[in-house]
XYZ file of C-alpha atoms in Angstrom:
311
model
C 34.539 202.713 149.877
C 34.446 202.706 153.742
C 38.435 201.267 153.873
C 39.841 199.551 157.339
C 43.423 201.065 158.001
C 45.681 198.187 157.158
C 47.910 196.090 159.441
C 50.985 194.556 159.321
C 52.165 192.510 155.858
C 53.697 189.867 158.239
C 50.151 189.237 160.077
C 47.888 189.363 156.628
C 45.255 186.458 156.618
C 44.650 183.854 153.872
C 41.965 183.712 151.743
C 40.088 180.566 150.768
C 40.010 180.131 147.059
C 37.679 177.451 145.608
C 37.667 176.091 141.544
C 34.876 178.089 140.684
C 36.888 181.563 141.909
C 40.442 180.790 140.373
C 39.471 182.259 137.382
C 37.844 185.534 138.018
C 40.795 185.748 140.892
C 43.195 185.030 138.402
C 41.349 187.683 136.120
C 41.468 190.128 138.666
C 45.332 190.070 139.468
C 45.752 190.262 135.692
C 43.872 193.648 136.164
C 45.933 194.892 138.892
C 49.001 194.324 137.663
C 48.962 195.554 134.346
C 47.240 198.647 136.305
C 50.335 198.639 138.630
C 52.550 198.595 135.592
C 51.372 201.819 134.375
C 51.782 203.372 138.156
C 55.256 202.067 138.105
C 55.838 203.756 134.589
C 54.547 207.087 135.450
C 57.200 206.794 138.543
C 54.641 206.024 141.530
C 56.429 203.331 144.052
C 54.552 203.907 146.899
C 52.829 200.336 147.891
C 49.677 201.569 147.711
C 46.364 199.813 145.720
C 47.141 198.885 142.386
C 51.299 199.201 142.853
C 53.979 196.534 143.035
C 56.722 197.063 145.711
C 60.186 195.657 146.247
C 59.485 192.344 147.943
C 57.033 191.557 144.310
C 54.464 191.641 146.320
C 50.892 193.307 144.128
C 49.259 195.644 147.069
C 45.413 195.796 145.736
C 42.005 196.521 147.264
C 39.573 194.127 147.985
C 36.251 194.597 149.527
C 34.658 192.358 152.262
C 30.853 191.490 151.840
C 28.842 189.472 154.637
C 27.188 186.268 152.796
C 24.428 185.432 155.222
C 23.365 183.569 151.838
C 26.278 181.196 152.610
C 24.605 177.647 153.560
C 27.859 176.262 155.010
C 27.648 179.523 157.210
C 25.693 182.129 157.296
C 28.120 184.156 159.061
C 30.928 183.990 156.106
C 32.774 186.601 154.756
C 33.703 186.929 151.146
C 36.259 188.869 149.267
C 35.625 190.554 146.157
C 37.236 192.401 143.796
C 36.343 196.395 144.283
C 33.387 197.901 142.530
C 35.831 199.775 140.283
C 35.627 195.854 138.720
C 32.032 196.408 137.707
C 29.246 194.166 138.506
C 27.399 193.326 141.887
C 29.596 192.264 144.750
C 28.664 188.123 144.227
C 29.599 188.472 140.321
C 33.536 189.989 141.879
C 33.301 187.377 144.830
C 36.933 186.225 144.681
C 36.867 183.459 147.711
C 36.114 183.511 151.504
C 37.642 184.364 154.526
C 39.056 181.366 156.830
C 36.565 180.403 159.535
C 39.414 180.332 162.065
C 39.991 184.037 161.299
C 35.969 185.454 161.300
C 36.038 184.145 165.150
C 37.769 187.023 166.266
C 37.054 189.466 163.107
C 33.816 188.193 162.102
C 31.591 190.075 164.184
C 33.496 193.486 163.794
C 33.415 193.450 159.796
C 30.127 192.593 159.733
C 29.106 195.453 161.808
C 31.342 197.099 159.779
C 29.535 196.699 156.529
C 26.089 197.134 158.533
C 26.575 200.508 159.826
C 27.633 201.880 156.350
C 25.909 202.788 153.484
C 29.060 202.347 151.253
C 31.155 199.100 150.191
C 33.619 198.284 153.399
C 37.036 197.825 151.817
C 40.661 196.180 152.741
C 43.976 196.616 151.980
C 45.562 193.035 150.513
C 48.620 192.106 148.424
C 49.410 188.881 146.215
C 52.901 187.628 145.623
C 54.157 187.079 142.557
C 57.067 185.773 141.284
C 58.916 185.508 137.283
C 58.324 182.417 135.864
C 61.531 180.899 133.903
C 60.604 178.205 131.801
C 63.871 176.500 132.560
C 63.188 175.603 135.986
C 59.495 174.468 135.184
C 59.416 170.656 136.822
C 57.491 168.705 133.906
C 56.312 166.023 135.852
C 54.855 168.839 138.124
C 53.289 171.751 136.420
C 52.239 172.554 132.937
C 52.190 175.824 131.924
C 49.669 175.269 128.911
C 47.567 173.000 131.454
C 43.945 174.480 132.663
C 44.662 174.488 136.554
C 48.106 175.976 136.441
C 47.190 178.580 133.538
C 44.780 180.047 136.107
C 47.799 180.511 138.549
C 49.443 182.396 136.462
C 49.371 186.169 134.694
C 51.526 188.017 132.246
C 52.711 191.864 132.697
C 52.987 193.987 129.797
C 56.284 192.948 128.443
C 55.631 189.489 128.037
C 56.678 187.813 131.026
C 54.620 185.402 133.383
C 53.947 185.135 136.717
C 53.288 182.891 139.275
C 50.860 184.158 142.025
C 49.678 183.641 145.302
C 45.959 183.644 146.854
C 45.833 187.117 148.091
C 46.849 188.030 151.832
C 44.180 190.172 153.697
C 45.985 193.404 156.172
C 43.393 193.498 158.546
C 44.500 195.182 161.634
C 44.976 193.605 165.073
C 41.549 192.235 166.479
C 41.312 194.146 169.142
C 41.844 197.554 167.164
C 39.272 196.299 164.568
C 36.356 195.709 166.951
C 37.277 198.978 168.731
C 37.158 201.071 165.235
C 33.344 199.035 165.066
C 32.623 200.189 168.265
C 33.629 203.710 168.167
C 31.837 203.834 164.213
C 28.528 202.627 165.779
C 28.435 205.559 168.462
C 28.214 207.457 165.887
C 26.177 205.938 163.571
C 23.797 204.192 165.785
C 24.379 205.313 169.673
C 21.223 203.551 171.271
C 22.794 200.555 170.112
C 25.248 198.042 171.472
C 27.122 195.613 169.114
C 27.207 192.005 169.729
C 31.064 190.800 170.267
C 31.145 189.274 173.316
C 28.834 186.869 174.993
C 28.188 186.103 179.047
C 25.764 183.843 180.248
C 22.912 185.327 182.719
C 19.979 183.437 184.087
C 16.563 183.555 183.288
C 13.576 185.699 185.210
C 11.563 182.771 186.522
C 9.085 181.410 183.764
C 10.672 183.839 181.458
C 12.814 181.292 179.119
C 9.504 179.179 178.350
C 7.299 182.513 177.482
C 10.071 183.306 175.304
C 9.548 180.265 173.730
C 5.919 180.368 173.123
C 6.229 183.516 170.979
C 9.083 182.359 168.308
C 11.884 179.899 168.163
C 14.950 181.941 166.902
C 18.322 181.125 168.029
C 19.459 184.823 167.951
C 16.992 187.908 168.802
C 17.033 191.190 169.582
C 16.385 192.730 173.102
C 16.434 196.746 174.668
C 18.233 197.024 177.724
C 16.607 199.120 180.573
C 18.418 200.950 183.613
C 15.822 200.526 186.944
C 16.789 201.512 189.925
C 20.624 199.899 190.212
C 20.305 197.377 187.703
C 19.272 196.826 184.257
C 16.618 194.759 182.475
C 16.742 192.072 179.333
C 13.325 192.706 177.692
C 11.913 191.372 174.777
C 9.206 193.414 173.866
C 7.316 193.729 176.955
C 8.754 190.540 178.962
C 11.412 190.643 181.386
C 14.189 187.622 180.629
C 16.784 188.771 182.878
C 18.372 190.872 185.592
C 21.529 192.599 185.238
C 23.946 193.359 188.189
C 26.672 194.448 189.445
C 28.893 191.411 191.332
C 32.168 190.131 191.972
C 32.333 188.853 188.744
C 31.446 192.160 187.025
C 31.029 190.710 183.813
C 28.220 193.207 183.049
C 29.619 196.196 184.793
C 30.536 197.872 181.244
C 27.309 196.836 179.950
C 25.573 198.130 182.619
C 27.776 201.440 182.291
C 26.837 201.890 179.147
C 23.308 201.905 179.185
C 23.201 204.115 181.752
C 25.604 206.771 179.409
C 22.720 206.610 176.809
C 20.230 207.562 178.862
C 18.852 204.294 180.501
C 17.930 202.343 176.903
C 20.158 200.125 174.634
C 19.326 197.593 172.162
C 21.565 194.082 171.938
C 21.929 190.568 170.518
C 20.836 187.986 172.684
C 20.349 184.168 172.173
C 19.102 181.593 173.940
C 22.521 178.815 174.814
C 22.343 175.447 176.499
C 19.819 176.361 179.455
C 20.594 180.135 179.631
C 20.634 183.430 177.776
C 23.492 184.905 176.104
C 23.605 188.556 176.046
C 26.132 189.600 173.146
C 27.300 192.588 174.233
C 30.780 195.255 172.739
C 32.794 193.993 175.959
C 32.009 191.740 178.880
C 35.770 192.204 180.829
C 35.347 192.952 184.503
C 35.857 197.008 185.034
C 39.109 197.167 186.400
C 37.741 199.439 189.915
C 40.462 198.842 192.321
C 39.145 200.848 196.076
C 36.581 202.501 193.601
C 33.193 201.302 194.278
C 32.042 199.544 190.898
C 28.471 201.754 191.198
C 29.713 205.071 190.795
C 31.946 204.429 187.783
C 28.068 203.732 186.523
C 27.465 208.049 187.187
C 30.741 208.544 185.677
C 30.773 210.594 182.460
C 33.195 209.023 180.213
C 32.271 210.589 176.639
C 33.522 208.841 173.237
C 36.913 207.762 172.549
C 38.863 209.495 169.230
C 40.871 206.530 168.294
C 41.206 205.384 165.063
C 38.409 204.760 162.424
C 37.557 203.485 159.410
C 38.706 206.251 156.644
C 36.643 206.770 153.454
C 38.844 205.734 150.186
């Protein structure tokens, strides 16, 4: 697996668990644990995959698959149990990540799982705690009942557990969709991943010959360095100018073309009267006295930050 370093326990994200996934979840943490049992036994306490630590907390691997298949939203995210569970990755799908959360980490995991050829991973943990059947609340929860028996699993000596929906350690935002960015130079250098988006207006005419050729909301279009500026193209039609301004909200963009050679390709879609470009980063360069046009000649070469690791 293609695993994302993990981030802090206290940060970890929710998962959304639905009826039809409490059992194979509940299946699944059954797995681990007795797994992490036998770790424990053979002396192994680091809280890694498949090992309890201190603060009962079950540290397992999950893997994240895109779900454009997902008619809610095509953009979800869902979390499955590890290949090592056997099956395809929709017979292990375990529940989905939050909306709130694939905002801000959406677009980076799914470029993620595009630019490899392997299953993109996570490190997670579920708590768990001993279940003592004199402090079970009767009126509340039935141990023998269907719903509740899916909540709980039992370790190799006999005693039960109540557990948690598992917790996603996903790293800070910004370090995930800089590990995406710095994985796609590599993988795919002509090509700039769609994070961000800033509005720029149309060539003149260009918006309605866009719209004689297909109606997609999202598209794909190659960025060209001319002279100072650089071009939106679809195929052969100009849809918009980029250039440097006050704003500067396309100075990176513009920068970064020009670093591979004059051609990029990008996300674009067409939003309330103008077009989107969806580009890694659309924050004004930071240029103090420097003139913003000759950090474009500037050779800045690839950063060596932190990436994805294989596991």
């Amino acid at each position: 697996m293609l695993m994302i370093p993990a981030g802090k326990p206290k940060f970890a994200l929710g998962v959304g668990l639905w009826d039809e996934t409490l059992k194979p979840f509940n299946a699944f943490v059954q797995r681990e644990l007795l797994d992490a049992e036998r770790q424990k036994r053979k002396g192994n306490l680091t809280p890694a995959p498949g090992s309890l630590d201190e603060e009962r907390r079950l540290h397992v691997t999950v893997q994240l698959v895109p779900r454009p298949d997902n008619d809610y939203n095509p953009h979800a995210m869902s979390v499955a149990a590890p290949p090592s569970h056997g099956g395809t990755d929709i017979e292990r799908h375990l529940g989905y990540m939050y909306d709130r959360n694939l905002v801000s980490l959406g677009a980076a995991l799914r470029s993620l799982a595009t630019l490899t050829d392997r299953p993109l991973g996570c490190h997670a943990f579920v708590d768990i705690a001993p279940l003592h059947r004199d402090e079970w609340d009767e009126d509340e929860y039935d141990p023998d009942g269907p719903q509740d028996a899916v909540h709980r699993v039992r370790g190799a000596d006999g005693i039960e557990y109540q557990i948690d929906g598992p917790r996603l350690m996903l790293p800070w935002w910004e370090d995930l969709q800089k590990m995406a960015v710095d994985c796609a130079h590599t993988v795919r250098p002509e090509q700039i991943l769609g994070f961000i988006g800033h509005w720029t207006s149309w060539e003149p005419g260009a918006r309605d010959a866009l719209a004689q050729r297909f109606q997609d909301e999202e598209f794909t279009v190659t960025l060209r360095a001319e002279q100072q500026v650089v071009r939106v193209y679809y195929q052969d039609l100009c849809l918009s100018t980029l250039e440097t301004d006050s704003g500067g909200y396309f100075d990176r963009t513009i920068q970064r073309v020009r670093e591979l050679g004059g051609t990029a390709t990008a996300q674009a879609e067409e939003h309330h009267g103008a077009l989107k470009l969806l580009v890694e980063d659309s924050t004004p360069l930071t240029t103090g006295s420097t003139d913003a046009r000759a950090l474009h000649n500037q050779d800045h070469g690839q950063t060596k930050d932190t990436a994805p690791t294989a596991g």
